[in-house]
mmCIF file of N, CA and C in Angstrom:
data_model
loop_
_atom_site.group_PDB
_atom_site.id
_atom_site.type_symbol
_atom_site.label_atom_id
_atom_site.label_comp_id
_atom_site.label_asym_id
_atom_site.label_seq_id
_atom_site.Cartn_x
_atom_site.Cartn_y
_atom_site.Cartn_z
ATOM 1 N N UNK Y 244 50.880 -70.908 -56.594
ATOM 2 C CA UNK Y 244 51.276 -71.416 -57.910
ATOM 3 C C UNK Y 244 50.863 -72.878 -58.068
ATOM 4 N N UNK Y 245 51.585 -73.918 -57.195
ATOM 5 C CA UNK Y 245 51.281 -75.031 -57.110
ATOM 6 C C UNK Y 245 49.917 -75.504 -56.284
ATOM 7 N N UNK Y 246 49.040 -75.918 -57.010
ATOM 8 C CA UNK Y 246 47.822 -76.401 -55.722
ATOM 9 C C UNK Y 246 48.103 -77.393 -55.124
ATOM 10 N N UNK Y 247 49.109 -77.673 -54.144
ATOM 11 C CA UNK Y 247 49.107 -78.886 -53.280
ATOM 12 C C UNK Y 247 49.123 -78.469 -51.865
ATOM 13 N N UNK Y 248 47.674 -78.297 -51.590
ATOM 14 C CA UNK Y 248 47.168 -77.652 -50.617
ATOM 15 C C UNK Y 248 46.877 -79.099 -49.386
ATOM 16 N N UNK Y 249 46.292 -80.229 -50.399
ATOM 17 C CA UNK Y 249 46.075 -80.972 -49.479
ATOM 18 C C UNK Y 249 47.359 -82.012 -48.513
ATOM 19 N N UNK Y 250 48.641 -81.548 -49.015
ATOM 20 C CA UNK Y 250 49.504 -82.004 -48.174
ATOM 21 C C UNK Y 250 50.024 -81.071 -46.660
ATOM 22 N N UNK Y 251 49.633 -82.165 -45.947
ATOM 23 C CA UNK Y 251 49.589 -81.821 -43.969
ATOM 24 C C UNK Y 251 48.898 -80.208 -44.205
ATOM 25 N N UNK Y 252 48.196 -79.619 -45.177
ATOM 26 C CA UNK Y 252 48.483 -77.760 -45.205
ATOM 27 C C UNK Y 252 48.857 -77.181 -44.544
ATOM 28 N N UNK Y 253 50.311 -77.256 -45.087
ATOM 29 C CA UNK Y 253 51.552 -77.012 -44.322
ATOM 30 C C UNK Y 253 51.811 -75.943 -45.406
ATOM 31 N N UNK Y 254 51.921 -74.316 -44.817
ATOM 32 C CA UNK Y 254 52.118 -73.564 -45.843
ATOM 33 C C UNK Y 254 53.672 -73.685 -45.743
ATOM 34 N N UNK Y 255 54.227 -74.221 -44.904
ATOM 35 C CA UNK Y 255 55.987 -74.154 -45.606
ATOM 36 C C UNK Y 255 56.000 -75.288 -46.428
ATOM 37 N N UNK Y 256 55.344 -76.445 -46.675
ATOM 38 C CA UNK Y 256 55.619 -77.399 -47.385
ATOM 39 C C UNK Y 256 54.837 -75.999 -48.793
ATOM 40 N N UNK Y 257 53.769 -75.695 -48.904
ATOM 41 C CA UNK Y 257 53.400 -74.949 -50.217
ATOM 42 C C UNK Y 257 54.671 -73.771 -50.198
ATOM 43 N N UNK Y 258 55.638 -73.254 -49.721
ATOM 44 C CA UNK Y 258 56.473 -72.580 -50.006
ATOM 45 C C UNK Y 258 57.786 -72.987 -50.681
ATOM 46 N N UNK Y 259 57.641 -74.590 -49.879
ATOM 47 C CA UNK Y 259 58.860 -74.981 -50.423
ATOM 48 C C UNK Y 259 58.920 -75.328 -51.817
ATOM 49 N N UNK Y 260 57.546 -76.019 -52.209
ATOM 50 C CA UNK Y 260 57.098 -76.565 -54.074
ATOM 51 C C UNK Y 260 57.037 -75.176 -54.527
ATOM 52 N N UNK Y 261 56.530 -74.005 -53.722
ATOM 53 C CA UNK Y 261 56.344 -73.296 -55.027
ATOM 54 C C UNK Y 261 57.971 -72.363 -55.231
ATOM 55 N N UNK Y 262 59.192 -72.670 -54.115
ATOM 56 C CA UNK Y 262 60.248 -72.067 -54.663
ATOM 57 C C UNK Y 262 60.683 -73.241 -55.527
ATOM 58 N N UNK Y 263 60.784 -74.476 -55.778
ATOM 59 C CA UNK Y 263 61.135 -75.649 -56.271
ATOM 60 C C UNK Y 263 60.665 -75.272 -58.065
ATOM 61 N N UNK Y 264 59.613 -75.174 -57.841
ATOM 62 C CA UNK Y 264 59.008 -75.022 -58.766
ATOM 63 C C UNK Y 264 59.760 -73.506 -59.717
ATOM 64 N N UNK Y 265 59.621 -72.607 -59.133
ATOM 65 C CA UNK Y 265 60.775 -71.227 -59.734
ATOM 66 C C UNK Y 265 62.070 -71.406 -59.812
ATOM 67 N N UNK Y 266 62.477 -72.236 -59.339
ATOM 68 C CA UNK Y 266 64.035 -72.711 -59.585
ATOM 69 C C UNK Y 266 64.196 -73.511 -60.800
ATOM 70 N N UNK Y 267 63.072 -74.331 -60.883
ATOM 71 C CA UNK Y 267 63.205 -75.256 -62.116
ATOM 72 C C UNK Y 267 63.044 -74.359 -63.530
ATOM 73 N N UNK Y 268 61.661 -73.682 -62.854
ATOM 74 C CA UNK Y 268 61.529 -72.747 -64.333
ATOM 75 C C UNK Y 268 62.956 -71.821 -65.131
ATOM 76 N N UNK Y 269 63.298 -71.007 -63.793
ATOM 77 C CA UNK Y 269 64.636 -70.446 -64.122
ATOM 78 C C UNK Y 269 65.706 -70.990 -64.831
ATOM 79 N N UNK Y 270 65.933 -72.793 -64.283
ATOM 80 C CA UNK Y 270 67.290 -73.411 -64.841
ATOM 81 C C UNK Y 270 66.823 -73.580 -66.357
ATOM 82 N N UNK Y 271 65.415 -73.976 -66.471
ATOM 83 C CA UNK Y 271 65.023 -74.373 -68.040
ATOM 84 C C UNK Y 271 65.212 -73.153 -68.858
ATOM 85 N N UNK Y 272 65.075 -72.114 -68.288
ATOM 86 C CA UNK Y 272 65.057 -70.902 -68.930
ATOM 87 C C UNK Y 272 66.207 -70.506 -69.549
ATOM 88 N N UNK Y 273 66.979 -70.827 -68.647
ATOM 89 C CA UNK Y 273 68.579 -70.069 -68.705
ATOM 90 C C UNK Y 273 69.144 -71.764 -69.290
ATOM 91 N N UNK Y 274 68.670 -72.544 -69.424
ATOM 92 C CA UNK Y 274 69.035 -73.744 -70.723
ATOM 93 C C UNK Y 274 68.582 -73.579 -71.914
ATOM 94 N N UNK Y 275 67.268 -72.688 -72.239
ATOM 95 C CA UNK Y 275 66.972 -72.543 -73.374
ATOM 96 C C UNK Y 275 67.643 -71.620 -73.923
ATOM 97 N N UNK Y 276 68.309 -70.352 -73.091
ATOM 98 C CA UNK Y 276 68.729 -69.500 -73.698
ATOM 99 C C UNK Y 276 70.150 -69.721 -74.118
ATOM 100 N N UNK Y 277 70.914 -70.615 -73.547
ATOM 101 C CA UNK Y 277 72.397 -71.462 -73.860
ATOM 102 C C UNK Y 277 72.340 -71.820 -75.222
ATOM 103 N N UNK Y 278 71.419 -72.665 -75.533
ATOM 104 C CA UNK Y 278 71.507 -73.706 -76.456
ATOM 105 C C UNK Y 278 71.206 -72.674 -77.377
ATOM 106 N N UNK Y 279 70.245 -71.536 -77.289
ATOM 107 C CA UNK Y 279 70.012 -70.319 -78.091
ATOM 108 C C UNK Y 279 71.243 -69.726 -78.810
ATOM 109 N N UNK Y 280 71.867 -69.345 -77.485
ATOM 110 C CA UNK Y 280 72.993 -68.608 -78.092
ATOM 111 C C UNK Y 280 74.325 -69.240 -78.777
ATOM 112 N N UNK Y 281 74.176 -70.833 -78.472
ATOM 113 C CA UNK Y 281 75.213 -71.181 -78.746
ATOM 114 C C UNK Y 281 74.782 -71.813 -80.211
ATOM 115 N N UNK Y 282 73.660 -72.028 -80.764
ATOM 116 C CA UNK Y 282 73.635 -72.741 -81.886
ATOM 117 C C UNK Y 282 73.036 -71.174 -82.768
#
């Protein structure tokens, strides 16, 4: 997902951004859908 290949290429460091990265998407998601339902 994330290309940050050139850090140490450390595939747990690319595992860790790319769960970081799905966590964020999720919280924005489930914030858009709040503000959805509530307004």
């Amino acid at each position: 997902m994330v290309g940050i290949e050139f850090v140490c290429g450390s595939d747990v460091v690319l595992v860790v951004v790319d769960v970081l990265v799905v966590v964020v998407l999720v919280g924005m998601i489930q914030v858009v859908l709040i503000v959805v339902v509530v307004e």
